Amino acid sequence: MNKPPSHDDDASPSDIVKAPPTSRVARLFRLGALAPKALPLAVEGAKRALGRPPSPEDERAQRQKMVAEAKKVAEAMLKTLGEMKGLPLKLGQMASYIDGLAPPGYEEKFQNALKRLQQKAPPLDPEAAARVVREEFGVPPHELFAQWEREPFAAASIGQVHRAVTRGGDLVAVKVQYPGIDKAIENDLKSLALLEQFAAPLGRRYHTKEGVDEIKAVFLAELDYGREAEMTDLFRKLNADLPGVVIPRVFHALSSRRVLTSEYLEGQTYHAFCAEAPQAERDAAGMTVWAFMFRTLFRYGILYADPHPGNYRFLGGGRVGFLDFGCVKQLPPHLVEGMKRYIRAAIDGDWAEFDRACVEVLGYDPSAPEEWQLYRSYTLELLKPFLTQGPYRCSREEAREAVAFLVRGMKRVTWQEGDDMPHLPKPIHMPPDYTFVNRLQWGLASVMGGLGTVGNFRELVEPWVRDRVWPLPG
């Protein structure tokens, strides 16, 4: 019989959370307590992004101020968001790895402070997890499983993961949902919707309600581990013939709406692999990650929308294990065809067709010349790996530029020459279904940048871009 391996990086008892706050008042109070620490940094960041360009002297002073505040803010976020779980923790995870979101010049130190949120956020009291298992299956974990590791080896935004051994001798990872996290996330989303209502006059111009509705639908779906089990099975089926892709098998008899039991994958974590693997291994693994993301998207319209570093295990020889299929979205076929349409046009250098697709698919408006040029150029910036003939090198600098390019452009549009007041950019009418495609683009660029993969991404993806959208297998 397999035994769960030991682990030496568990949280200390003082880090363990008895229960995340669930009421709107309690959660807003926690965020309110964080605000005085984070607000000065956020204000400075907003000034840099959208404010009038500062003088060189002011620029140096702003940078020094942000550097001084960044680490304190990151440490405060680590504690508060780690204890809150839910949507705030998800946002903290994004800040921990998406290059370009942290204060310029201090990205690595800021992200290192938040890195623990990706997989080792403060866990819940082990008794709380045991209680959830008992409520779902009628027996405690040590009776349901042959062996149960009481302390979790991973803790994230919605649940924590325990090693166990089934009665049949299989080593498994058991993800247990935090008690009350469904109510906590629902209240987070209500608060987000309320904020959107406060900004409704401006929000209607920029279609924020549609974006908020899309976020609500996807994040609420993550609460159903039964759906996640189905999505895991679907991805196993869709990628069964894709070399290097490893997706854990689900044990359905040991899974429910709040408990998900799947095959335990060994292998290196993302950060260990990036630090230790030779270039050839990082190249092979990066191409596997790229193929996994884009073949499923372009062939079947299924979007794996949570590319953060905690969701990979590196198994050697270019093999990568993919975890956590809660944040998955099926895109409408016409949108997938539209995405492939503007990528094909850019590959072929058919710029008239590319411009038409930018209007008809992405909602860009050529009647606003400055905004049109910015969004059009930004789309091409994101498509660099698709358009480069031969090897393309992924880097942290390129990932940061994907954000910085847009920030610089928005600053030019917002502060036009001769104006004393900022100019509100003309909105684009991007489909709400595209919300999580944007998350994938930024997140994946940062993941690939950390890997430093060199590869011919165009050669890999072009056949799927030129092919039709396939129906899902029965």
XYZ file of C-alpha atoms in Angstrom:
474
model
C 0.000 0.000 0.000
C 1.250 3.477 -0.855
C 1.836 5.862 2.001
C 1.392 9.616 1.731
C 4.805 11.248 1.505
C 5.876 13.507 4.300
C 6.125 17.253 3.855
C 8.144 19.783 5.758
C 6.603 23.088 4.705
C 3.277 23.051 6.536
C 2.009 26.216 8.134
C 2.797 26.666 11.786
C -0.089 26.395 14.295
C -0.195 30.177 14.607
C -0.923 30.430 10.849
C -3.928 28.110 10.963
C -7.290 29.846 10.449
C -10.260 28.641 12.492
C -12.746 29.760 9.821
C -12.863 32.451 7.145
C -15.297 35.310 7.827
C -18.481 34.813 5.810
C -20.762 37.816 6.400
C -20.546 40.883 4.148
C -19.924 43.143 7.129
C -17.085 41.011 8.501
C -15.424 40.661 5.099
C -15.725 44.347 4.280
C -14.328 45.161 7.726
C -11.245 43.012 7.011
C -10.697 44.712 3.670
C -11.341 48.079 5.289
C -8.594 47.385 7.805
C -6.223 46.620 4.926
C -7.153 49.757 2.977
C -5.046 52.294 4.924
C -1.936 50.221 4.138
C -2.768 49.524 0.500
C -4.452 52.777 -0.517
C -1.314 54.965 -0.702
C 0.369 52.419 -2.958
C -2.770 52.060 -5.086
C -3.064 55.847 -5.464
C 0.554 56.132 -6.546
C 0.057 53.263 -8.976
C -3.042 54.913 -10.443
C -1.168 58.186 -10.844
C 1.585 56.371 -12.720
C -0.929 54.568 -14.925
C -3.406 57.351 -15.709
C -2.069 60.579 -14.241
C -0.346 63.378 -16.079
C 3.260 62.363 -16.835
C 5.441 63.585 -13.929
C 8.673 65.494 -14.132
C 11.890 63.444 -13.799
C 12.270 64.670 -10.198
C 8.694 63.705 -9.302
C 9.171 60.364 -11.051
C 12.171 59.533 -8.838
C 10.301 60.594 -5.691
C 7.247 58.494 -6.628
C 9.385 55.436 -7.307
C 11.180 55.753 -3.950
C 7.845 56.086 -2.172
C 6.368 53.038 -3.880
C 9.448 50.918 -3.189
C 9.317 51.853 0.493
C 5.636 50.920 0.776
C 5.499 47.829 -1.440
C 6.847 45.212 0.955
C 4.697 46.427 3.870
C 1.606 46.303 1.686
C 2.457 42.824 0.371
C 2.922 41.436 3.898
C -0.393 42.953 5.023
C -2.136 41.513 1.948
C -0.622 38.082 2.617
C -2.118 37.945 6.101
C -5.521 39.506 5.377
C -6.285 37.842 2.040
C -4.928 34.488 3.233
C -7.326 34.507 6.173
C -10.310 35.762 4.170
C -10.091 33.160 1.352
C -12.604 33.532 -1.484
C -12.513 36.310 -4.051
C -9.995 38.558 -2.225
C -7.527 35.665 -2.085
C -8.028 35.023 -5.810
C -7.126 38.636 -6.524
C -4.070 38.305 -4.276
C -3.006 35.206 -6.202
C -3.225 37.139 -9.462
C -1.098 39.957 -8.017
C 1.440 37.367 -6.870
C 2.358 36.149 -10.347
C 1.020 38.334 -13.167
C 3.979 40.449 -14.205
C 3.262 44.144 -14.568
C 0.625 44.429 -11.821
C 3.123 45.029 -9.011
C 4.853 48.397 -8.444
C 7.394 49.054 -11.223
C 10.937 48.339 -10.135
C 9.803 46.249 -7.178
C 7.926 43.448 -8.906
C 10.005 40.497 -7.739
C 10.140 41.430 -4.067
C 6.425 42.252 -4.032
C 5.538 38.992 -5.752
C 7.856 36.937 -3.543
C 6.026 38.221 -0.475
C 2.698 37.126 -1.961
C 3.958 33.899 -3.571
C 2.718 31.771 -0.697
C -0.877 32.641 -1.625
C -0.507 30.501 -4.762
C -0.463 27.217 -2.866
C 0.319 27.633 0.811
C -2.194 30.203 2.030
C -2.984 29.812 5.752
C -4.887 26.516 6.054
C -8.090 25.976 7.975
C -8.276 24.062 11.244
C -7.973 20.361 10.246
C -11.072 19.554 12.286
C -13.114 21.836 10.027
C -12.049 19.838 6.977
C -12.874 16.568 8.736
C -16.304 17.963 9.578
C -17.007 18.734 5.909
C -16.023 15.172 4.896
C -18.306 13.766 7.582
C -21.221 15.946 6.410
C -20.730 14.878 2.790
C -20.197 11.123 3.296
C -21.589 10.338 6.738
C -18.258 9.093 8.112
C -15.041 10.855 9.188
C -12.014 10.870 6.862
C -10.106 8.155 8.721
C -13.028 5.771 8.081
C -13.619 6.830 4.477
C -9.931 6.413 3.580
C -7.346 3.797 4.538
C -5.014 6.661 5.508
C -5.730 10.359 5.975
C -3.115 13.042 6.427
C -4.621 15.427 8.941
C -2.589 18.502 7.996
C -3.238 19.863 4.481
C -0.320 20.132 2.069
C -1.936 22.936 0.051
C -4.464 25.640 0.797
C -6.026 28.023 -1.701
C -9.016 30.329 -2.204
C -11.932 27.888 -1.931
C -10.527 24.748 -0.321
C -7.491 22.980 1.065
C -5.926 19.703 -0.044
C -5.063 16.660 2.092
C -3.079 13.592 1.094
C -4.818 10.282 1.644
C -4.761 6.636 0.580
C -7.944 4.959 -0.652
C -9.156 1.571 0.568
C -7.865 0.229 -2.739
C -4.349 1.534 -2.067
C -4.328 4.563 -4.376
C -2.490 7.683 -3.260
C -4.876 10.612 -3.689
C -5.232 14.354 -3.157
C -8.491 15.270 -1.422
C -9.663 18.844 -1.884
C -12.068 19.897 0.852
C -14.076 23.082 0.588
C -13.841 25.571 3.446
C -17.021 25.618 5.561
C -19.122 28.637 4.649
C -16.961 29.638 1.689
C -20.003 29.555 -0.599
C -21.661 32.241 1.507
C -18.398 34.206 1.704
C -17.960 34.255 -2.090
C -21.603 35.131 -2.664
C -21.153 38.095 -0.312
C -17.914 39.097 -2.040
C -19.757 39.119 -5.353
C -22.658 41.104 -3.881
C -20.172 43.694 -2.675
C -18.595 43.762 -6.132
C -22.034 44.223 -7.718
C -22.828 47.024 -5.249
C -19.589 48.779 -6.159
C -20.523 48.462 -9.819
C -23.930 50.031 -9.090
C -22.297 52.991 -7.363
C -20.276 53.573 -10.510
C -23.234 52.868 -12.794
C -23.228 56.164 -14.772
C -19.605 55.580 -15.778
C -19.951 51.792 -15.708
C -22.711 51.779 -18.312
C -20.310 53.540 -20.669
C -17.693 50.833 -20.170
C -20.076 47.867 -19.801
C -18.859 46.992 -16.308
C -22.131 45.258 -15.368
C -21.640 42.662 -18.105
C -18.103 42.031 -16.889
C -19.223 41.690 -13.269
C -22.000 39.285 -14.304
C -19.452 37.148 -16.153
C -17.128 37.071 -13.118
C -20.026 36.109 -10.846
C -21.142 33.233 -13.076
C -17.650 31.717 -13.401
C -16.649 32.064 -9.743
C -19.974 30.697 -8.433
C -19.548 27.677 -10.713
C -16.194 26.986 -9.013
C -18.042 26.194 -5.779
C -19.447 22.993 -7.276
C -16.738 20.339 -7.042
C -19.083 17.976 -8.881
C -18.794 20.234 -11.913
C -15.020 20.421 -11.443
C -14.866 16.611 -11.463
C -16.750 16.610 -14.781
C -14.416 19.244 -16.225
C -11.376 17.232 -15.131
C -12.773 14.175 -16.907
C -13.467 16.288 -19.995
C -9.913 17.647 -20.132
C -8.504 14.113 -19.678
C -10.543 12.987 -22.670
C -9.717 16.004 -24.866
C -5.981 15.759 -24.155
C -5.537 11.978 -24.064
C -3.500 12.091 -27.296
C -1.477 15.235 -26.514
C 2.102 14.259 -25.580
C 3.328 15.477 -22.228
C -0.061 16.422 -20.776
C -0.931 14.604 -17.535
C -4.310 15.142 -15.873
C -5.170 13.339 -12.627
C -7.917 10.729 -12.546
C -10.976 11.583 -10.449
C -12.326 9.114 -7.858
C -16.031 9.866 -8.246
C -17.201 7.610 -5.410
C -15.050 9.701 -3.061
C -16.144 13.049 -4.470
C -19.152 15.305 -3.910
C -20.157 18.944 -4.242
C -17.722 19.969 -1.478
C -15.084 17.210 -1.652
C -13.001 16.272 -4.699
C -10.720 13.233 -4.646
C -8.247 12.749 -7.458
C -5.007 10.965 -8.239
C -2.031 12.479 -6.392
C 0.653 13.775 -8.745
C 4.295 13.879 -7.707
C 6.691 16.203 -9.480
C 8.226 19.608 -8.940
C 6.314 22.761 -8.191
C 6.492 25.632 -10.647
C 8.929 27.713 -8.605
C 11.261 24.783 -7.894
C 11.238 23.775 -11.553
C 11.977 27.324 -12.764
C 14.882 27.567 -10.325
C 16.444 24.156 -10.980
C 15.529 22.798 -14.424
C 17.976 23.136 -17.329
C 16.929 25.195 -20.357
C 16.042 22.134 -22.457
C 13.605 20.927 -19.777
C 12.045 24.381 -19.455
C 11.665 24.594 -23.215
C 9.945 21.198 -23.423
C 7.653 21.851 -20.446
C 6.716 25.318 -21.709
C 5.686 23.927 -25.086
C 3.527 21.357 -23.287
C 1.827 24.120 -21.275
C 1.274 26.167 -24.445
C -0.168 23.208 -26.350
C -2.478 22.301 -23.470
C -3.878 25.826 -23.230
C -4.405 26.573 -26.893
C -5.348 23.285 -28.508
C -8.261 22.860 -26.108
C -9.288 26.481 -26.669
C -8.987 26.664 -30.444
C -10.161 23.134 -31.220
C -13.063 22.804 -28.760
C -13.712 26.296 -27.367
C -12.912 25.164 -23.821
C -10.962 27.759 -21.858
C -8.740 26.769 -18.925
C -9.010 30.164 -17.241
C -6.797 29.748 -14.163
C -3.174 29.473 -15.319
C -1.557 30.432 -12.009
C 1.683 28.672 -10.958
C 0.156 26.518 -8.222
C -1.758 24.511 -10.836
C 1.214 22.671 -12.385
C 3.443 19.748 -11.483
C 6.552 19.202 -13.596
C 7.244 15.526 -14.144
C 10.359 15.583 -16.348
C 10.898 15.017 -20.059
C 8.446 17.766 -20.994
C 5.615 16.101 -19.055
C 3.432 18.487 -17.049
C 0.627 17.652 -14.645
C -2.302 20.093 -14.673
C -4.409 20.609 -11.560
C -7.595 22.435 -10.587
C -10.308 22.509 -13.236
C -12.758 24.683 -11.316
C -12.264 27.840 -13.394
C -13.200 26.509 -16.834
C -15.391 28.246 -19.377
C -16.921 27.026 -22.632
C -16.827 29.819 -25.191
C -19.460 30.144 -27.927
C -18.194 28.756 -31.268
C -18.651 32.088 -33.052
C -16.298 33.784 -30.584
C -13.639 31.084 -30.991
C -13.936 31.381 -34.775
C -13.624 35.156 -34.399
C -10.459 34.850 -32.321
C -8.921 32.534 -34.882
C -10.012 34.922 -37.615
C -7.915 37.870 -36.436
C -4.953 35.613 -35.562
C -5.016 34.078 -39.054
C -5.209 37.518 -40.632
C -2.202 38.706 -38.631
C -0.204 35.579 -39.513
C -1.026 36.110 -43.207
C -0.356 39.845 -43.095
C -3.906 40.527 -44.303
C -4.272 43.801 -42.434
C -7.590 44.789 -43.982
C -9.111 41.539 -42.686
C -7.330 41.971 -39.353
C -8.881 45.420 -38.943
C -12.339 44.116 -39.848
C -11.986 41.341 -37.265
C -10.861 43.829 -34.607
C -14.091 45.742 -35.203
C -16.477 42.799 -35.594
C -15.000 40.417 -33.004
C -13.298 42.613 -30.405
C -15.543 45.687 -30.648
C -12.769 48.187 -31.402
C -13.997 51.523 -32.796
C -11.986 53.051 -35.680
C -13.926 56.329 -35.330
C -11.748 57.102 -32.267
C -8.298 57.120 -33.960
C -6.077 57.227 -30.859
C -7.957 54.494 -29.008
C -8.212 52.423 -32.192
C -4.478 52.564 -32.783
C -3.746 51.719 -29.130
C -6.048 48.675 -28.959
C -5.042 47.453 -32.402
C -1.326 47.707 -31.552
C -1.921 46.103 -28.160
C -3.599 43.109 -29.793
C -0.540 42.642 -31.986
C 1.684 42.972 -28.907
C -0.146 40.048 -27.279
C 0.135 38.006 -30.486
C 3.947 38.156 -30.712
C 4.465 34.427 -29.975
C 1.858 33.555 -32.654
C 3.429 35.795 -35.278
C 7.159 35.181 -34.790
C 8.772 33.038 -37.470
C 11.094 30.555 -35.774
C 12.046 30.493 -32.076
C 10.457 32.995 -29.692
C 11.931 33.550 -26.208
C 9.498 34.030 -23.332
C 10.748 36.330 -20.598
C 9.573 38.198 -17.527
C 10.411 41.441 -19.345
C 8.106 40.540 -22.246
C 5.320 39.623 -19.816
C 5.677 42.953 -18.013
C 5.674 44.782 -21.321
C 2.276 43.230 -22.123
C 0.873 45.307 -19.252
C 3.196 48.318 -19.540
C 2.382 48.769 -23.243
C -1.294 49.255 -22.423
C -0.580 51.503 -19.428
C 1.620 53.800 -21.508
C -0.959 53.968 -24.252
C -3.819 54.700 -21.876
C -1.766 57.517 -20.356
C -1.300 59.055 -23.806
C -5.002 58.799 -24.547
C -6.071 60.069 -21.129
C -3.780 63.107 -21.103
C -3.955 64.667 -24.523
C -1.722 67.596 -25.397
C -3.188 70.948 -24.371
C -5.886 69.510 -22.077
C -6.071 70.466 -18.416
C -8.439 67.603 -17.551
C -8.134 63.890 -18.302
C -9.922 62.557 -21.363
C -12.059 59.442 -20.862
C -11.131 56.915 -23.547
C -13.921 55.882 -25.859
C -15.108 52.444 -24.723
C -14.733 49.262 -26.696
C -17.511 46.699 -26.932
C -15.600 43.509 -26.234
C -17.833 40.431 -25.692
C -18.353 39.607 -21.981
C -17.275 36.033 -22.790
C -13.822 37.477 -23.474
C -13.330 38.491 -19.821
C -11.474 35.322 -18.836
C -9.592 35.151 -22.147
C -7.904 38.361 -21.001
C -7.071 36.729 -17.674
C -5.490 33.799 -19.511
C -3.419 36.063 -21.775
C -1.792 38.013 -18.952
C -1.455 35.046 -16.611
C -0.014 32.677 -19.198
C 2.491 35.291 -20.404
C 3.797 35.553 -16.834
C 3.936 31.771 -16.328
C 5.802 31.315 -19.604
C 8.091 34.220 -18.757
C 9.079 32.532 -15.510
C 9.846 29.334 -17.403
C 11.917 31.264 -19.943
C 10.810 28.864 -22.670
C 12.266 29.192 -26.159
C 10.168 27.576 -28.864
C 8.392 27.862 -32.198
C 4.928 28.726 -30.887
C 3.619 29.733 -34.295
C 4.444 26.362 -35.813
C 2.703 24.613 -32.914
C -0.503 26.672 -32.907
C -1.066 27.535 -36.569
C -2.754 24.230 -37.534
C -5.355 24.715 -34.764
C -5.899 28.347 -35.746
C -6.588 27.369 -39.350
C -8.828 24.428 -38.459
C -12.532 24.557 -37.689
C -13.988 24.387 -34.166
C -14.628 20.762 -33.345
C -17.706 19.479 -31.496
C -17.118 18.046 -28.052
C -16.816 14.246 -28.062
C -19.894 12.392 -26.891
